[in-house]
């Protein structure tokens, strides 16, 4: 599927999810949401204390697969950027952690999600937040302007992950941190699972294999790359996804056992970027 088609399908899926929340329902990512508790990916990611004081709609729109804000060790005064901020829950949580003096940006390409997030910001009465419209493949912020990049189950949806990582590297300050929750695959996965559009927009099939994730981050220029599993999905939990996509769970189930997980992926932009630029090079971030 072309990058543009992926983008269109993702935009439609998350536009519909945002409309659902605006109508008082809970958003779904492949099968359920934070409030309904029927989705093994989005279920029970935040503790009660974190959710306290957040608008219902921010919690209901939560479609992540981890809690990067809790793991990123955010400090007062820092600038944070959330790639694919959705209804804005992680942005609002980050804003609390970087106050006073810090700011949290949310970036999303879906108009309905941005409207929901801005509404949630108003309801929460949080000042040090700004939601930007744009794609994570083309971040609308200047070079070296951000201390920490967070993201929650979004990079797996991108049709050009190399570009996302180059952009993340570009906007981070030297020494800046990449602290992302994402779905990661360990080992080989049947082709039909990767091909399945339904699973793709449901946060699974666009996921990178763990070693690919590490390699892409290193190529983009990051150091100290680490991938920590936070939740390993059981075949039983995936049964619903597989049948909904027309796949035979009995056949595919054993082939994916223990291979799909949510992970916390962290890396750092070096404080000094050593670069030897071959003539004509445009791919290395330091050559541009
Ligand atoms: C799975 S939801 C996650 C939302 C949020 N991070 C959370 O934890 O609830 C994916 C979000 O990323 C956005 N998104 C997906 N691909 C994107 C891209 N290439 N550029 C910008 N936003 C994107 C979607 O519009 C949607 O709001």
Coordinates of C-alpha atoms and ligand atoms in Angstrom, one line a residue:
X1 CA 0.0 0.0 0.0
X2 CA 1.4 3.4 -0.9
X3 CA 2.3 5.9 1.8
X4 CA -0.5 8.3 0.7
X5 CA -3.1 5.5 1.0
X6 CA -1.8 4.5 4.4
X7 CA -2.1 8.2 5.5
X8 CA -5.6 8.4 4.1
X9 CA -6.8 5.2 5.8
X10 CA -5.2 6.2 9.1
X11 CA -6.8 9.7 8.9
X12 CA -10.2 8.2 8.3
X13 CA -9.9 5.7 11.1
X14 CA -8.8 8.3 13.7
X15 CA -11.2 10.9 12.5
X16 CA -14.0 8.5 13.1
X17 CA -12.6 7.6 16.5
X18 CA -12.5 11.3 17.5
X19 CA -16.1 11.8 16.4
X20 CA -17.2 8.8 18.5
X21 CA -15.6 10.4 21.6
X22 CA -17.3 13.7 20.8
X23 CA -20.6 11.8 20.8
X24 CA -19.9 10.5 24.3
X25 CA -18.6 7.1 23.4
X26 CA -15.1 5.6 23.8
X27 CA -12.6 5.4 21.0
X28 CA -11.5 2.1 19.6
X29 CA -8.2 1.0 18.3
X30 CA -8.8 -2.5 16.8
X31 CA -11.4 -3.5 19.3
X32 CA -12.0 -1.3 22.3
X33 CA -10.7 1.5 24.5
X34 CA -9.4 2.7 27.8
X35 CA -12.9 3.0 29.4
X36 CA -14.4 -0.2 27.9
X37 CA -11.4 -2.2 28.9
X38 CA -12.0 -4.7 26.0
X39 CA -8.8 -3.9 24.1
X40 CA -5.7 -5.6 25.4
X41 CA -3.5 -2.9 23.8
X42 CA -5.1 0.2 25.3
X43 CA -6.4 -1.3 28.6
X44 CA -5.1 -0.2 32.0
X45 CA -2.2 2.0 30.9
X46 CA -2.7 4.9 33.3
X47 CA -3.2 4.8 37.0
X48 CA -6.2 6.5 38.7
X49 CA -4.0 9.4 40.0
X50 CA -2.8 10.3 36.5
X51 CA -6.4 10.3 35.1
X52 CA -7.6 12.5 38.0
X53 CA -8.4 16.0 36.8
X54 CA -8.3 15.1 33.1
X55 CA -11.5 15.6 31.0
X56 CA -13.5 12.4 30.4
X57 CA -13.0 12.9 26.6
X58 CA -9.2 12.9 26.9
X59 CA -9.3 9.5 28.7
X60 CA -12.0 8.1 26.4
X61 CA -9.9 9.0 23.3
X62 CA -6.8 7.3 24.7
X63 CA -5.6 4.9 22.0
X64 CA -2.0 4.3 23.0
X65 CA -0.2 1.1 23.9
X66 CA 2.0 2.4 26.7
X67 CA 2.6 5.3 29.1
X68 CA 5.6 7.1 27.7
X69 CA 5.1 10.2 29.8
X70 CA 5.6 8.1 33.0
X71 CA 8.7 6.5 31.6
X72 CA 10.4 9.5 30.0
X73 CA 11.6 11.1 33.3
X74 CA 10.3 14.5 32.3
X75 CA 11.7 17.4 34.2
X76 CA 10.4 20.9 35.0
X77 CA 11.4 23.4 32.3
X78 CA 11.7 20.8 29.5
X79 CA 10.1 21.1 26.0
X80 CA 8.2 17.9 25.0
X81 CA 6.8 16.9 21.7
X82 CA 4.2 14.1 21.3
X83 CA 4.1 12.6 17.8
X84 CA 0.5 11.7 16.9
X85 CA -1.0 13.2 20.0
X86 CA -4.7 12.1 19.4
X87 CA -7.1 13.4 22.0
X88 CA -4.1 14.9 23.9
X89 CA -4.0 12.8 27.1
X90 CA -0.2 12.3 27.0
X91 CA 0.3 16.0 26.2
X92 CA -1.8 17.1 29.2
X93 CA 0.1 14.7 31.4
X94 CA 3.5 15.9 30.1
X95 CA 2.5 19.5 30.6
X96 CA 2.0 18.8 34.3
X97 CA 5.4 17.2 34.6
X98 CA 7.4 19.9 32.8
X99 CA 5.7 22.8 34.7
X100 CA 6.9 25.3 35.8
X101 CA 8.7 26.7 32.8
X102 CA 8.3 23.8 30.4
X103 CA 5.9 23.3 27.5
X104 CA 4.2 20.3 25.8
X105 CA 3.5 20.2 22.0
X106 CA 1.1 17.7 20.5
X107 CA 1.4 17.0 16.7
X108 CA -1.4 15.3 14.8
X109 CA -2.6 15.2 11.2
X110 CA -6.3 14.5 11.8
X111 CA -8.5 17.6 12.2
X112 CA -11.1 15.8 14.4
X113 CA -8.4 14.7 16.8
X114 CA -6.9 18.2 16.9
X115 CA -10.3 19.7 17.7
X116 CA -10.9 17.2 20.4
X117 CA -7.4 17.7 21.9
X118 CA -7.8 21.5 21.9
X119 CA -11.2 21.1 23.6
X120 CA -9.7 18.9 26.2
X121 CA -6.9 21.4 26.8
X122 CA -9.6 24.1 27.4
X123 CA -11.5 21.8 29.8
X124 CA -8.4 20.9 31.7
X125 CA -7.4 24.6 31.9
X126 CA -3.8 23.9 31.0
X127 CA -1.8 26.8 29.6
X128 CA 1.6 25.3 28.7
X129 CA 0.3 23.2 25.8
X130 CA 0.1 23.8 22.0
X131 CA -1.4 21.4 19.5
X132 CA 0.1 21.6 16.0
X133 CA -1.3 20.3 12.7
X134 CA 1.0 18.3 10.6
X135 CA 2.6 14.9 9.9
X136 CA 5.2 13.1 12.0
X137 CA 7.1 12.7 8.7
X138 CA 7.5 16.5 8.3
X139 CA 7.5 18.0 11.8
X140 CA 6.5 21.7 11.8
X141 CA 9.2 22.7 14.4
X142 CA 12.7 24.1 14.0
X143 CA 15.9 22.1 14.3
X144 CA 17.2 21.5 17.9
X145 CA 14.1 22.9 19.6
X146 CA 12.8 20.0 21.7
X147 CA 14.2 18.2 24.8
X148 CA 12.1 15.1 24.7
X149 CA 10.1 13.3 22.0
X150 CA 7.3 11.1 23.2
X151 CA 4.8 9.1 21.1
X152 CA 2.2 6.5 22.0
X153 CA 1.5 3.8 19.4
X154 CA 1.8 6.0 16.3
X155 CA 5.2 5.4 14.6
X156 CA 4.0 1.9 13.7
X157 CA 1.3 3.5 11.6
X158 CA 3.7 5.5 9.5
X159 CA 4.4 4.5 5.9
X160 CA 7.9 6.1 6.1
X161 CA 9.4 5.3 9.5
X162 CA 13.0 6.3 8.4
X163 CA 11.8 9.8 7.7
X164 CA 10.0 9.9 11.1
X165 CA 13.2 9.0 12.9
X166 CA 15.2 11.6 10.9
X167 CA 12.7 14.2 11.7
X168 CA 12.7 13.3 15.4
X169 CA 16.5 13.5 15.4
X170 CA 16.4 16.9 13.6
X171 CA 14.1 18.6 16.1
X172 CA 15.7 17.2 19.2
X173 CA 18.4 19.4 20.9
X174 CA 21.8 17.8 21.3
X175 CA 21.5 15.3 24.2
X176 CA 17.7 15.2 23.7
X177 CA 15.7 12.0 24.4
X178 CA 13.5 9.8 22.2
X179 CA 11.1 8.1 24.6
X180 CA 8.4 6.3 22.8
X181 CA 5.8 3.5 23.4
X182 CA 5.1 1.5 20.3
X183 CA 4.1 -2.0 19.1
X184 CA 7.1 -4.0 18.2
X185 CA 7.5 -7.5 16.7
X186 CA 10.1 -10.0 17.8
X187 CA 11.0 -12.4 15.0
X188 CA 9.2 -13.3 11.7
X189 CA 5.5 -12.7 11.2
X190 CA 3.2 -14.2 8.6
X191 CA 2.8 -12.1 5.5
X192 CA -1.0 -12.1 5.7
X193 CA -0.8 -10.4 9.1
X194 CA 1.4 -7.6 7.8
X195 CA -0.8 -7.2 4.7
X196 CA -4.0 -6.9 6.7
X197 CA -5.2 -3.3 6.4
X198 CA -7.6 -3.8 9.3
X199 CA -4.7 -4.8 11.6
X200 CA -2.6 -2.0 10.3
X201 CA -4.9 0.8 11.2
X202 CA -5.7 -1.1 14.4
X203 CA -2.1 -0.4 15.6
X204 CA -0.5 -3.8 14.8
X205 CA 0.5 -4.7 11.3
X206 CA 2.7 -1.6 10.5
X207 CA 4.9 -2.5 13.5
X208 CA 8.6 -2.9 13.1
X209 CA 10.6 -5.9 14.0
X210 CA 12.8 -5.0 17.1
X211 CA 16.1 -5.2 15.3
X212 CA 14.8 -3.0 12.5
X213 CA 13.6 -0.4 15.0
X214 CA 17.1 -0.3 16.6
X215 CA 18.8 -0.1 13.2
X216 CA 16.6 2.7 11.9
X217 CA 17.2 4.8 15.1
X218 CA 21.0 4.2 14.8
X219 CA 21.0 5.2 11.1
X220 CA 19.1 8.3 11.9
X221 CA 22.0 9.2 14.3
X222 CA 20.7 8.1 17.7
X223 CA 22.8 6.5 20.4
X224 CA 22.0 4.5 23.5
X225 CA 19.1 2.7 21.8
X226 CA 17.1 0.4 24.0
X227 CA 13.8 -1.5 23.5
X228 CA 12.1 -2.7 26.8
X229 CA 8.9 -4.8 26.4
X230 CA 6.1 -3.5 28.6
X231 CA 3.3 -5.9 27.6
X232 CA 3.6 -9.1 25.5
X233 CA 0.3 -10.1 23.8
X234 CA -1.1 -13.5 24.2
X235 CA -2.6 -15.4 21.2
X236 CA -5.9 -15.5 23.0
X237 CA -6.0 -11.7 23.1
X238 CA -5.3 -11.5 19.4
X239 CA -8.0 -13.9 18.4
X240 CA -10.6 -11.1 17.9
X241 CA -8.2 -9.1 15.8
X242 CA -7.4 -12.0 13.6
X243 CA -11.0 -13.2 12.9
X244 CA -12.1 -9.6 12.3
X245 CA -9.4 -9.4 9.5
X246 CA -10.7 -12.7 8.0
X247 CA -7.7 -14.7 9.2
X248 CA -7.9 -18.1 10.6
X249 CA -6.9 -17.6 14.3
X250 CA -6.2 -21.4 14.7
X251 CA -3.6 -21.2 11.9
X252 CA -2.1 -17.7 12.5
X253 CA -2.3 -17.8 16.3
X254 CA 0.6 -20.2 17.0
X255 CA 2.7 -18.4 14.4
X256 CA 2.5 -15.1 16.3
X257 CA 2.9 -16.5 19.8
X258 CA 5.0 -14.2 21.9
X259 CA 6.0 -12.0 19.0
X260 CA 3.8 -9.0 19.4
X261 CA 4.5 -6.6 22.2
X262 CA 4.2 -3.1 23.4
X263 CA 7.6 -1.7 24.2
X264 CA 9.2 1.4 25.5
X265 CA 11.8 2.5 23.0
X266 CA 14.4 5.0 24.2
X267 CA 17.4 6.6 22.5
X268 CA 19.5 9.8 22.7
X269 CA 20.7 12.4 20.3
X270 CA 24.5 12.7 20.8
X271 CA 25.6 16.0 22.4
X272 CA 28.0 16.4 19.5
X273 CA 27.3 15.0 16.1
X274 CA 30.4 13.7 14.4
X275 CA 29.7 13.6 10.7
X276 CA 31.8 12.6 7.7
X277 CA 29.6 13.5 4.8
X278 CA 30.3 11.5 1.6
X279 CA 30.0 13.7 -1.6
X280 CA 26.4 14.1 -2.6
X281 CA 25.0 12.5 0.6
X282 CA 21.5 13.7 1.5
X283 CA 20.4 10.8 3.7
X284 CA 22.4 11.4 6.8
X285 CA 20.8 14.0 9.1
X286 CA 24.1 15.8 9.6
X287 CA 24.7 16.2 5.8
X288 CA 21.7 18.5 5.4
Ligands
LIG1 C1 -3.2 5.1 17.8 S1 -3.7 6.8 17.9 C2 -2.7 7.3 19.3 C3 -3.1 8.7 19.8 C4 -2.4 9.1 21.1 N1 -1.0 9.0 21.0 C5 -2.9 8.2 22.3 O1 -2.0 7.6 22.9 O2 -4.1 8.2 22.5 C6 -2.8 7.5 16.5 C7 -2.9 9.0 16.3 O3 -1.8 9.4 15.5 C8 -2.3 10.2 14.5 N2 -1.4 9.9 13.3 C9 -1.2 8.7 12.7 N3 -0.3 8.8 11.7 C10 0.1 10.1 11.7 C11 1.1 10.8 10.9 N4 1.8 10.2 10.0 N5 1.3 12.1 11.2 C12 0.6 12.7 12.2 N6 -0.3 12.1 13.0 C13 -0.6 10.8 12.8 C14 -3.7 9.8 14.2 O4 -4.4 10.9 13.7 C15 -4.2 9.5 15.7 O5 -4.6 10.6 16.3

